[in-house]
PDB file of C-alpha atoms in Angstrom:
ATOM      1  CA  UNK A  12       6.089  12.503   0.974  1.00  0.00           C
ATOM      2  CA  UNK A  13       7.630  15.436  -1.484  1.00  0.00           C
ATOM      3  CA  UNK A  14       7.973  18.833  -0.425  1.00  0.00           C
ATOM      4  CA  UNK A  15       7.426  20.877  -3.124  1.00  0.00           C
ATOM      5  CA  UNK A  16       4.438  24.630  -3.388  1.00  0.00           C
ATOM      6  CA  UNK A  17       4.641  24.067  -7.373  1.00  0.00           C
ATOM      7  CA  UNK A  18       1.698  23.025  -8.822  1.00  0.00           C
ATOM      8  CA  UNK A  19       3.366  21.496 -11.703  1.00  0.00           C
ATOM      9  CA  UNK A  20       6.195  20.012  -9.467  1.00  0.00           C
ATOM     10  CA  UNK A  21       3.586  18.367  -7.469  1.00  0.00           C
ATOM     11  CA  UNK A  22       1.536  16.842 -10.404  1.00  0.00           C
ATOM     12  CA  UNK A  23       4.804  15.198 -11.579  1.00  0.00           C
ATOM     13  CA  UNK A  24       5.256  13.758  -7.815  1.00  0.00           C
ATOM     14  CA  UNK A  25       1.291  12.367  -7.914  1.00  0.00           C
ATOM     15  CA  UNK A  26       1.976  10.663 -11.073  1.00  0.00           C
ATOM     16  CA  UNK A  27       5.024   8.774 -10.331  1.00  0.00           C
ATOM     17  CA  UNK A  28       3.875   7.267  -6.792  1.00  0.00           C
ATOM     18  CA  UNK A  29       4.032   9.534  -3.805  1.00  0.00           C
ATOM     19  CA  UNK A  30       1.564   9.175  -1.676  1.00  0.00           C
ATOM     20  CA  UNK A  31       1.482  12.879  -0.214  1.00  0.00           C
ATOM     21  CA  UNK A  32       2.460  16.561  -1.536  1.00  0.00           C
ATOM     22  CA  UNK A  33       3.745  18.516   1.358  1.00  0.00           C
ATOM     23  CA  UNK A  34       3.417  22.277   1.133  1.00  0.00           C
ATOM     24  CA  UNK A  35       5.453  23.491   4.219  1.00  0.00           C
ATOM     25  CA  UNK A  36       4.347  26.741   5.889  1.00  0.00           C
ATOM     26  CA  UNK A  37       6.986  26.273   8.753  1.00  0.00           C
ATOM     27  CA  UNK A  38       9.160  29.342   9.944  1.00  0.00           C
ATOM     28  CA  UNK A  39       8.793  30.339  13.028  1.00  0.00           C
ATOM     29  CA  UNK A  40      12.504  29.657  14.989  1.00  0.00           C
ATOM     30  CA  UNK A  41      13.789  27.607  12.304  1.00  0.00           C
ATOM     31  CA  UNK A  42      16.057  29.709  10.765  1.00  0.00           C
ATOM     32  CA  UNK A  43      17.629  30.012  14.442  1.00  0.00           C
ATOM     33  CA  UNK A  44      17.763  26.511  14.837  1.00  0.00           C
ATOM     34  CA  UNK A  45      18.708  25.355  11.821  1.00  0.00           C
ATOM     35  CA  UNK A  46      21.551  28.737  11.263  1.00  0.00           C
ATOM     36  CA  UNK A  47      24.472  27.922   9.100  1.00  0.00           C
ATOM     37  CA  UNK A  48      22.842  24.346   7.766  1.00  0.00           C
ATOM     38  CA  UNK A  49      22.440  23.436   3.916  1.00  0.00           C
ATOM     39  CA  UNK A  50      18.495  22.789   5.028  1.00  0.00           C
ATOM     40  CA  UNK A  51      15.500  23.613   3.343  1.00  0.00           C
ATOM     41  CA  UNK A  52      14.005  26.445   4.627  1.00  0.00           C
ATOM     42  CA  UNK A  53      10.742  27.151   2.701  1.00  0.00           C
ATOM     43  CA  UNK A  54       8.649  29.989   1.631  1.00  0.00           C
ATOM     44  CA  UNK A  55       5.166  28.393   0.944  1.00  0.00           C
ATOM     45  CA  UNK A  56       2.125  30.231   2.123  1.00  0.00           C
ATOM     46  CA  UNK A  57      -1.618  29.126   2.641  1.00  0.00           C
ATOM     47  CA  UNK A  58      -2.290  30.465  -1.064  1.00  0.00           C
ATOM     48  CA  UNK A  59      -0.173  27.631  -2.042  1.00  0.00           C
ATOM     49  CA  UNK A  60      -2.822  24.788  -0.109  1.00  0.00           C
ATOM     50  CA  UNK A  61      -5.146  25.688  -2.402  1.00  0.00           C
ATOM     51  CA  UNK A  62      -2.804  26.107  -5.443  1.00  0.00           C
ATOM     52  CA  UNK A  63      -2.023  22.776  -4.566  1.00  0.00           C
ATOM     53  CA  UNK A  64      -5.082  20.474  -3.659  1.00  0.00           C
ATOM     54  CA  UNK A  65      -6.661  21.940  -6.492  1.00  0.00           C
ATOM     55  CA  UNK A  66      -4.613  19.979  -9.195  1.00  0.00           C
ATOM     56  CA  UNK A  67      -4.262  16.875  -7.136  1.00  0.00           C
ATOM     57  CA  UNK A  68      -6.399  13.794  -7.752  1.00  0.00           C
ATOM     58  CA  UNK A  69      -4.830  10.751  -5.911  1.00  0.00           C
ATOM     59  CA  UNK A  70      -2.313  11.918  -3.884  1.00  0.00           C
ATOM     60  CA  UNK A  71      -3.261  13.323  -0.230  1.00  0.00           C
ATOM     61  CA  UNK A  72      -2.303  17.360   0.745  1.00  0.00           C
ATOM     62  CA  UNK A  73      -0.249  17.126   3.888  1.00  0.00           C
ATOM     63  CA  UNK A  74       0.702  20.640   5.400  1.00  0.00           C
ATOM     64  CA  UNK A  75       2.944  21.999   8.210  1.00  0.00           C
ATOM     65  CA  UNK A  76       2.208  24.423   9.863  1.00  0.00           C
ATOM     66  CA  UNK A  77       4.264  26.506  13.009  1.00  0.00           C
ATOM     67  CA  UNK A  78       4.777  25.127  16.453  1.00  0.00           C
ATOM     68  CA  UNK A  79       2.178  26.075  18.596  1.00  0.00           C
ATOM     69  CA  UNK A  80       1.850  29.731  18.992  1.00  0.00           C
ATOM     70  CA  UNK A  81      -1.035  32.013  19.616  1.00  0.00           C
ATOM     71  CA  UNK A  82      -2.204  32.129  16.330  1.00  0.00           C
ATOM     72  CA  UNK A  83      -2.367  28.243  15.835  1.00  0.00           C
ATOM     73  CA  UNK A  84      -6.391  27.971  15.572  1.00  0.00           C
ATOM     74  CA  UNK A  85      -6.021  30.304  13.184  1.00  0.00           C
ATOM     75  CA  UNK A  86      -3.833  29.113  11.182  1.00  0.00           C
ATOM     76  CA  UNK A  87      -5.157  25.704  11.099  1.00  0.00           C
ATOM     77  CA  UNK A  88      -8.823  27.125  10.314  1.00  0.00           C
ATOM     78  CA  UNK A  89      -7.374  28.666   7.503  1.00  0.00           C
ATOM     79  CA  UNK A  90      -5.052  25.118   6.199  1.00  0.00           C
ATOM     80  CA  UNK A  91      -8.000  23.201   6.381  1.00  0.00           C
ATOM     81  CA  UNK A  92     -10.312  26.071   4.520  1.00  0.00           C
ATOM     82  CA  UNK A  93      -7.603  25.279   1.812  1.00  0.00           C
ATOM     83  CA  UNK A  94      -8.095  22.033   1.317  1.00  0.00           C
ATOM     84  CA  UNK A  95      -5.166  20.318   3.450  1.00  0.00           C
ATOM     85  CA  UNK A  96      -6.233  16.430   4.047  1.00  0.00           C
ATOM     86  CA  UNK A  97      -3.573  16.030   7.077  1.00  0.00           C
ATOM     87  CA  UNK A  98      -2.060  18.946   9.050  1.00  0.00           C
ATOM     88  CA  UNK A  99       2.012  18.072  10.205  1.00  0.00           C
ATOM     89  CA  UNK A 100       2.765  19.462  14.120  1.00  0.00           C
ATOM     90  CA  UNK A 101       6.361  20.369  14.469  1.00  0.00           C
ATOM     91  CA  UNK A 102       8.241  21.175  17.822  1.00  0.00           C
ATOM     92  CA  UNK A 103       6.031  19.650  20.234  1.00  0.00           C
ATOM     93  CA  UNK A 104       7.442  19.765  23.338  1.00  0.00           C
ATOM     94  CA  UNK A 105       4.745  18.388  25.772  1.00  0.00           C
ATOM     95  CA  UNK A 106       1.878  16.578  25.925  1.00  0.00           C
ATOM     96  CA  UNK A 107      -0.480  19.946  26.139  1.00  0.00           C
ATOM     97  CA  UNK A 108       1.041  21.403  23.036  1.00  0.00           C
ATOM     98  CA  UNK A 109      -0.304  17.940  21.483  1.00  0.00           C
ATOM     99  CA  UNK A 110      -3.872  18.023  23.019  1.00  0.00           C
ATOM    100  CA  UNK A 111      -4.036  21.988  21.872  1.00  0.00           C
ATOM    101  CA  UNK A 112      -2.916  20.750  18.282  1.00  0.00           C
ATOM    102  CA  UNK A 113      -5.956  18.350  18.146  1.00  0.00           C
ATOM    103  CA  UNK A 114      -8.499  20.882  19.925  1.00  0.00           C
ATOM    104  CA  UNK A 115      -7.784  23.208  17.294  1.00  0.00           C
ATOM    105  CA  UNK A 116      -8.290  20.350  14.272  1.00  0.00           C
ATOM    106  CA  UNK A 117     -11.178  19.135  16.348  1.00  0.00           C
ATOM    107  CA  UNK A 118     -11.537  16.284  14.095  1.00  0.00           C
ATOM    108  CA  UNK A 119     -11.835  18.082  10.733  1.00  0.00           C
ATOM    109  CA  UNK A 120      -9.002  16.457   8.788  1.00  0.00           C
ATOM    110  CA  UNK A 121      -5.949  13.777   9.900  1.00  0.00           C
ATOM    111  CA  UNK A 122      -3.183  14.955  12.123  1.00  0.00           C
ATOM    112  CA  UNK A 123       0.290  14.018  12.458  1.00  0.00           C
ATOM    113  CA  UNK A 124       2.986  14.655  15.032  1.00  0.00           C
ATOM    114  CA  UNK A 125       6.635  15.710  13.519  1.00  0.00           C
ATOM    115  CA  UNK A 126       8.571  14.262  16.935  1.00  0.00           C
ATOM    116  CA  UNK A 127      12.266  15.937  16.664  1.00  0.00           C
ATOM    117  CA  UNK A 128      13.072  17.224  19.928  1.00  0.00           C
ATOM    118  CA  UNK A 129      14.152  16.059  23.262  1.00  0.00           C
ATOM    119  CA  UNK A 130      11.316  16.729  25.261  1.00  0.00           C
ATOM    120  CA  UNK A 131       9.018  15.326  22.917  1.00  0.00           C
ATOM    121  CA  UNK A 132      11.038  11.794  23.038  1.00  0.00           C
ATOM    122  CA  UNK A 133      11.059  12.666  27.145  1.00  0.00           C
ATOM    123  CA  UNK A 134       7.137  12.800  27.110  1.00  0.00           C
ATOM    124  CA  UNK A 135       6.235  10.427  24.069  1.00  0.00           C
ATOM    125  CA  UNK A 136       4.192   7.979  26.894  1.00  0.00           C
ATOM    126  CA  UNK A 137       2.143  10.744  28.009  1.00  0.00           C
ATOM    127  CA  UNK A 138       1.521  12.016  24.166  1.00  0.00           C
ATOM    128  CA  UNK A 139       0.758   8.125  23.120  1.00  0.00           C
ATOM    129  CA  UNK A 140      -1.934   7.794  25.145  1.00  0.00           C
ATOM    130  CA  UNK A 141      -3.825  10.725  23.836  1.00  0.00           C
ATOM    131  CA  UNK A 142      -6.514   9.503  21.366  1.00  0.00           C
ATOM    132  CA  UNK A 143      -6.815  11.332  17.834  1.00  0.00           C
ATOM    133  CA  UNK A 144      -3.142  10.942  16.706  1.00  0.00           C
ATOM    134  CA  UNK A 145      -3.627   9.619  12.526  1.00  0.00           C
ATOM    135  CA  UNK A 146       0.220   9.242  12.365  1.00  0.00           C
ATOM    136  CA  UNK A 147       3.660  10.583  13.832  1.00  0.00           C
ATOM    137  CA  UNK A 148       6.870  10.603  12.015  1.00  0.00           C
ATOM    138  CA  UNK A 149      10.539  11.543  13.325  1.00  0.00           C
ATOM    139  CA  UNK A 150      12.063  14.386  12.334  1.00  0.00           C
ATOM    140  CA  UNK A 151      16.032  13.266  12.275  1.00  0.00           C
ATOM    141  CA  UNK A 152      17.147  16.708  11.473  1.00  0.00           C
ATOM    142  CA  UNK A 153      16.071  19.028  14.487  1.00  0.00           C
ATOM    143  CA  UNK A 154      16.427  15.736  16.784  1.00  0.00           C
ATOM    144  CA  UNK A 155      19.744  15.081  16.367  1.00  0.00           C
ATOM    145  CA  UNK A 156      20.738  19.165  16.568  1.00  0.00           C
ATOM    146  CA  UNK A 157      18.296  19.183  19.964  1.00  0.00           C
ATOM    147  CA  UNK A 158      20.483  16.374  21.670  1.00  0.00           C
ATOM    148  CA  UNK A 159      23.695  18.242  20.387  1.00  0.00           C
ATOM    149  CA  UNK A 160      24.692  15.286  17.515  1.00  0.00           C
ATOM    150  CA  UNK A 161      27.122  15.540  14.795  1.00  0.00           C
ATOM    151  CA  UNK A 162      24.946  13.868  11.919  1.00  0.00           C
ATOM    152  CA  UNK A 163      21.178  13.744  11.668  1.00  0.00           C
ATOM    153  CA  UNK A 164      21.665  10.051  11.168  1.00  0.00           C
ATOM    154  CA  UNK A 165      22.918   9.414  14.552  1.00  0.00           C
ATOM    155  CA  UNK A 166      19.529   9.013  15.969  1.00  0.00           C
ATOM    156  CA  UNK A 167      18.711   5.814  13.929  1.00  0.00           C
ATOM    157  CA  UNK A 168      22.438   4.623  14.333  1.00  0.00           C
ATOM    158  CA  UNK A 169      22.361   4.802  18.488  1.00  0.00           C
ATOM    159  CA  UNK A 170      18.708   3.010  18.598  1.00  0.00           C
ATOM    160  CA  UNK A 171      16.942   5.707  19.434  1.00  0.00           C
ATOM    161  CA  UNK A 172      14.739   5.772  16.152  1.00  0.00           C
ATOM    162  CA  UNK A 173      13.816   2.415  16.944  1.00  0.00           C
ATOM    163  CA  UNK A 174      13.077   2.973  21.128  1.00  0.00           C
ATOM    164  CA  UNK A 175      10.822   5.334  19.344  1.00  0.00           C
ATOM    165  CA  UNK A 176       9.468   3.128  16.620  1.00  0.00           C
ATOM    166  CA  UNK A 177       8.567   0.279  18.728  1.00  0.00           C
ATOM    167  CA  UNK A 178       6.485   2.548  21.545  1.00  0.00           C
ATOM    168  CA  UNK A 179       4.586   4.172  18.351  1.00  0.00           C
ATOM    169  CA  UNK A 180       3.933   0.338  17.101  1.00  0.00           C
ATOM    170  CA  UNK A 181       2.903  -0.806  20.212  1.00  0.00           C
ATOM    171  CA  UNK A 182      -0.229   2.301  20.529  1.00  0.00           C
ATOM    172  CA  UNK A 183      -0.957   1.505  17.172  1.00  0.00           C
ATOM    173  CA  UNK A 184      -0.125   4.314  15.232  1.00  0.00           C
ATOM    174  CA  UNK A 185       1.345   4.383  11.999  1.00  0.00           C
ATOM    175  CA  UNK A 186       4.957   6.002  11.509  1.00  0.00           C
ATOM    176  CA  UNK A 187       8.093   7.007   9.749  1.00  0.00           C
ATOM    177  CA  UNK A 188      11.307   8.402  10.004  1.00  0.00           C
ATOM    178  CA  UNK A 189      13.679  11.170   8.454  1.00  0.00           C
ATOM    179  CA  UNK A 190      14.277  11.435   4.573  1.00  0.00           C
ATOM    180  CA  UNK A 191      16.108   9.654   1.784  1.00  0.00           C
ATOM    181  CA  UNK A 192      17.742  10.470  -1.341  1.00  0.00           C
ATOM    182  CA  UNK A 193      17.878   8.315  -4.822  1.00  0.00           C
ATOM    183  CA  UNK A 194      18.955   4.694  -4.747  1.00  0.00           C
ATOM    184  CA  UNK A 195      22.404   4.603  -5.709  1.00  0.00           C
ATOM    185  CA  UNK A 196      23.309   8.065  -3.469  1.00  0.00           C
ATOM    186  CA  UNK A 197      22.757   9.726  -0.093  1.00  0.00           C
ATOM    187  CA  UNK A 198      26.297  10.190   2.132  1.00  0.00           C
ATOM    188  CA  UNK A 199      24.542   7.347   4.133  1.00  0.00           C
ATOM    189  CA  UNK A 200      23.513   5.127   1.078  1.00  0.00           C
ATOM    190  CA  UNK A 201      19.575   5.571   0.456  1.00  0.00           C
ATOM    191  CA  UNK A 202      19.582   1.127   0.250  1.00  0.00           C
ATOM    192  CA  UNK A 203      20.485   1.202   3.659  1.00  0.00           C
ATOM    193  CA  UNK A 204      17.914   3.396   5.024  1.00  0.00           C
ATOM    194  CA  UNK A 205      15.169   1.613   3.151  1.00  0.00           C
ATOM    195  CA  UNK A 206      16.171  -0.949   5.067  1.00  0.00           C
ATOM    196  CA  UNK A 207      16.351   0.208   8.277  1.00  0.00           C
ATOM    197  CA  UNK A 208      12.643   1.464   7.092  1.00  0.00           C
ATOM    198  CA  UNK A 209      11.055  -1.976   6.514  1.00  0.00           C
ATOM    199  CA  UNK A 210      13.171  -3.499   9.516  1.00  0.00           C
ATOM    200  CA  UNK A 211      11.920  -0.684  11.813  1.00  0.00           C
ATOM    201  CA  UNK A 212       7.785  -1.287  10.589  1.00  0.00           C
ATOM    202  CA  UNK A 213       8.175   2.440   9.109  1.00  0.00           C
ATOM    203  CA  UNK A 214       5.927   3.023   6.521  1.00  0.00           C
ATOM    204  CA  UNK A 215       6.247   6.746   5.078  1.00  0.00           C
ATOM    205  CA  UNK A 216       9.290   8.853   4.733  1.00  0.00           C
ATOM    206  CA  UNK A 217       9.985  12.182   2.987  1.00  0.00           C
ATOM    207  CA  UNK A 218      11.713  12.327  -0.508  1.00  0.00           C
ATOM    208  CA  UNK A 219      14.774  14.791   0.048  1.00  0.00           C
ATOM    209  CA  UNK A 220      16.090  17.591  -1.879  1.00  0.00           C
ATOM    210  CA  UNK A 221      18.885  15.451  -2.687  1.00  0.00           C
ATOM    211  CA  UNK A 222      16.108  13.070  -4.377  1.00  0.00           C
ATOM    212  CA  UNK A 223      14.819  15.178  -6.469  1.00  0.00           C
ATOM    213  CA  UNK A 224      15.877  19.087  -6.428  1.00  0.00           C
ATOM    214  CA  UNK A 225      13.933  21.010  -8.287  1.00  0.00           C
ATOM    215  CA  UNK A 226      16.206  24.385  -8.157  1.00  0.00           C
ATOM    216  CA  UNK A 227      19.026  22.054  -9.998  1.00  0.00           C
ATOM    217  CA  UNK A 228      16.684  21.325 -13.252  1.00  0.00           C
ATOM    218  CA  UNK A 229      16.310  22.967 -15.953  1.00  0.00           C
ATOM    219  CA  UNK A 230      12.696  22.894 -16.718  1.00  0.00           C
ATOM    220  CA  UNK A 231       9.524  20.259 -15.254  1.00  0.00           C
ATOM    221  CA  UNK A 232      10.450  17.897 -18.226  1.00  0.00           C
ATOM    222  CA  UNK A 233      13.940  17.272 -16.202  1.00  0.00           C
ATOM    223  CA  UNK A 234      11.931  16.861 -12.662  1.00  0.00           C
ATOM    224  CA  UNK A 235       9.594  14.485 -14.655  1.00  0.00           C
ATOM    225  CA  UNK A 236      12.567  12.445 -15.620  1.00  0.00           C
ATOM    226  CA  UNK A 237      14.298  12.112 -12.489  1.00  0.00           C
ATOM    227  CA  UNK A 238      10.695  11.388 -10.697  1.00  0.00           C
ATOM    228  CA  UNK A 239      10.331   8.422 -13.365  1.00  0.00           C
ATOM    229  CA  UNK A 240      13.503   7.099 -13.078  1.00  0.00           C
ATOM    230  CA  UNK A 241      14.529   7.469  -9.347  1.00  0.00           C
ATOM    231  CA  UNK A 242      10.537   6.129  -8.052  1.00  0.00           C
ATOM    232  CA  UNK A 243      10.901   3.174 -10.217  1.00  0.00           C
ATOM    233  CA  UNK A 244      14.088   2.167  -8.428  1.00  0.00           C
ATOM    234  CA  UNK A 245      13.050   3.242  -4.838  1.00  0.00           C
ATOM    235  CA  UNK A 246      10.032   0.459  -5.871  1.00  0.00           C
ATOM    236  CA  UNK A 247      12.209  -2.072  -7.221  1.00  0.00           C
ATOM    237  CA  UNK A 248      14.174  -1.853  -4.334  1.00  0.00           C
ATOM    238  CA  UNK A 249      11.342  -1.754  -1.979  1.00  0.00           C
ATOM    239  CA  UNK A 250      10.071  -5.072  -3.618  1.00  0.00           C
ATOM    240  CA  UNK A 251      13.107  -7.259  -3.151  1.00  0.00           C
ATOM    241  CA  UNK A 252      13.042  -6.400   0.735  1.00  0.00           C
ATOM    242  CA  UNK A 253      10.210  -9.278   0.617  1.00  0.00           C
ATOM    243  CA  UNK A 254      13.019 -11.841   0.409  1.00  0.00           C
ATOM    244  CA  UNK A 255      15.335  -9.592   2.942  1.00  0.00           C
ATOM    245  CA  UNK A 256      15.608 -12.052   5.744  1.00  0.00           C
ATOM    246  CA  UNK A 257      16.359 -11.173   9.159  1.00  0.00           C
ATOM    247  CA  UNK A 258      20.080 -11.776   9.077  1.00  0.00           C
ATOM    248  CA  UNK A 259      20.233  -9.093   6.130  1.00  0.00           C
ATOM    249  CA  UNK A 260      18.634  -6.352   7.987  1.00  0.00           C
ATOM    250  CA  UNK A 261      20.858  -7.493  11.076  1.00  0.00           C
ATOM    251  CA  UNK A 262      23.713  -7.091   8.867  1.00  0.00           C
ATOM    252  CA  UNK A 263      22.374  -4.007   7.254  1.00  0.00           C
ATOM    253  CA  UNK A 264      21.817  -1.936  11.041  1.00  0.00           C
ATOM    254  CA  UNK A 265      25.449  -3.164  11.856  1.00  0.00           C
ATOM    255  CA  UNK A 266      26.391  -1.832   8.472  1.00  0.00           C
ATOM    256  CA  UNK A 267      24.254   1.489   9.384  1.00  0.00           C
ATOM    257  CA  UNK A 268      26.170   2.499  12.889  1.00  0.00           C
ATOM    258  CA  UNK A 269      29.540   1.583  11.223  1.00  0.00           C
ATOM    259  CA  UNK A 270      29.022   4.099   8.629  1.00  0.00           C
ATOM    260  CA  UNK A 271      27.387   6.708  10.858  1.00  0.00           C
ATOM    261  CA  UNK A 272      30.442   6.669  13.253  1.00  0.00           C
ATOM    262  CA  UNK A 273      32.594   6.792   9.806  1.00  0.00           C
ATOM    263  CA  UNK A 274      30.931   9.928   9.048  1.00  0.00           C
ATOM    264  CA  UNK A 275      30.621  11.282  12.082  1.00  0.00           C
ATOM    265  CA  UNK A 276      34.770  11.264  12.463  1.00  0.00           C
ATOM    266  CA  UNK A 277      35.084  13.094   8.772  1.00  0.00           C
ATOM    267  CA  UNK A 278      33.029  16.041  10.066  1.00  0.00           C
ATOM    268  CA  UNK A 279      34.382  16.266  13.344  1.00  0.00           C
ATOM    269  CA  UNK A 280      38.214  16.082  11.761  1.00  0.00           C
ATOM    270  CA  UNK A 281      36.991  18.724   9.646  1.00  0.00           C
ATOM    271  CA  UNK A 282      35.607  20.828  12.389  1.00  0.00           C
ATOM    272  CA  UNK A 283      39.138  21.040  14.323  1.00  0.00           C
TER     273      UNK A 283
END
């Protein structure tokens, strides 16, 4: 998945391999939760669905939308008007918000669940047992900030990404987890979350800003280059975890915590 309201941007994403666009209408109590954090915070509106779905040809249009307020029907009647193919939930906190999410799609396009909060780990039984659910993925960002974490990647590092994973497996429903950046970079090395990816039976994740960030380039000729170079890697890579055996990705999860806790120490020590 890329996150991007450009048509142009978006084009360049399709042609290179991602599998969704992701136009982002999310802002209601983000900016409180996320205050003082180098996050994206995005200004897309449902003009940009359209703007959007109109150029694409192969990849899908996945939006999100706000956590469920009382304008939600409204607000997905007008995503889907728009052309979204799958409509993203954030900040779920209970089983009803889920089951009001999927009255208001009524079946008119996929859903999927964005789980990043406490209470939605606390009540993901309840919410797995609901039929209608296309997909859920885990948002590592406002999880780790809900349980009061240092670094998003502490959530994968402690197991709880993959207490989650295996529950989600076991209904049946496909999932994925947080973001990475290019091959080669990421403060927690991109390789190694691939890897936790394919260990974990993820199979989507969100290309960062740090993969490709479009407010750094010059023009779309400089996104189109770093979306040809950095997807072939993240491909080539993602091929040679066929031969990965099990020991590796052992290896690799013990190699995962170690750095975590590394990091985690640097921004604490910084912090006092």
């Amino acid at each position: 998945m890329y996150i991007t309201n450009n048509p142009s941007v978006a084009l360049i994403a399709e042609k290179y391999g991602t599998d969704w666009i992701f136009v982002d209408l999310e802002t209601r109590g983000k900016e409180e939760r996320q205050k003082g954090m180098n996050t994206v915070k995005s200004q897309h509106t449902i003009a940009d669905v359209k703007a959007v779905k109109d150029v694409l040809t192969s990849s899908g249009l996945l939006v999100r939308i706000n956590p469920i307020y009382e304008g939600t029907q409204d607000e997905v009647d007008a995503v889907i008007s728009n052309g979204a193919d799958i409509i993203m939930l954030p900040m779920w906190k209970s089983a009803a918000d889920v089951r009001t999410f999927l009255s208001c799609v009524n079946g008119r396009c996929k859903t999927m669940l964005l789980l990043e909060t406490r209470e939605a780990y606390e009540c993901l039984d309840e919410v797995l047992a609901i039929s209608g659910i296309d997909s859920i993925h885990i948002g590592l960002n406002d999880l780790h900030l809900s349980y009061g974490q240092t670094f998003m990647f502490e959530p994968l590092a402690n197991g709880m990404v993959e207490d989650i994973c295996t529950r989600i497996k076991a209904a049946g429903i496909p999932y994925g987890f947080g973001g990475i950046a290019r091959i080669g970079e990421g403060t927690l090395p991109a390789e190694r979350i691939v890897m936790e990816h394919f260990r974990l039976g993820s199979t989507q994740v969100i290309l960062s800003r740090s993969f490709c960030d479009v407010a750094s380039c010059k023009d779309v000729n400089e996104v189109e280059d770093v979306f040809m170079k950095n997807m072939k890697k993240l491909r080539g890579f993602e091929a040679s975890m066929e031969s990965t055996t099990d020991e590796a990705y052992d290896t690799n999860k013990a190699e995962v915590a170690k750095k975590v806790a590394e990091i985690v120490n640097i921004i604490k020590s910084k912090q006092e």
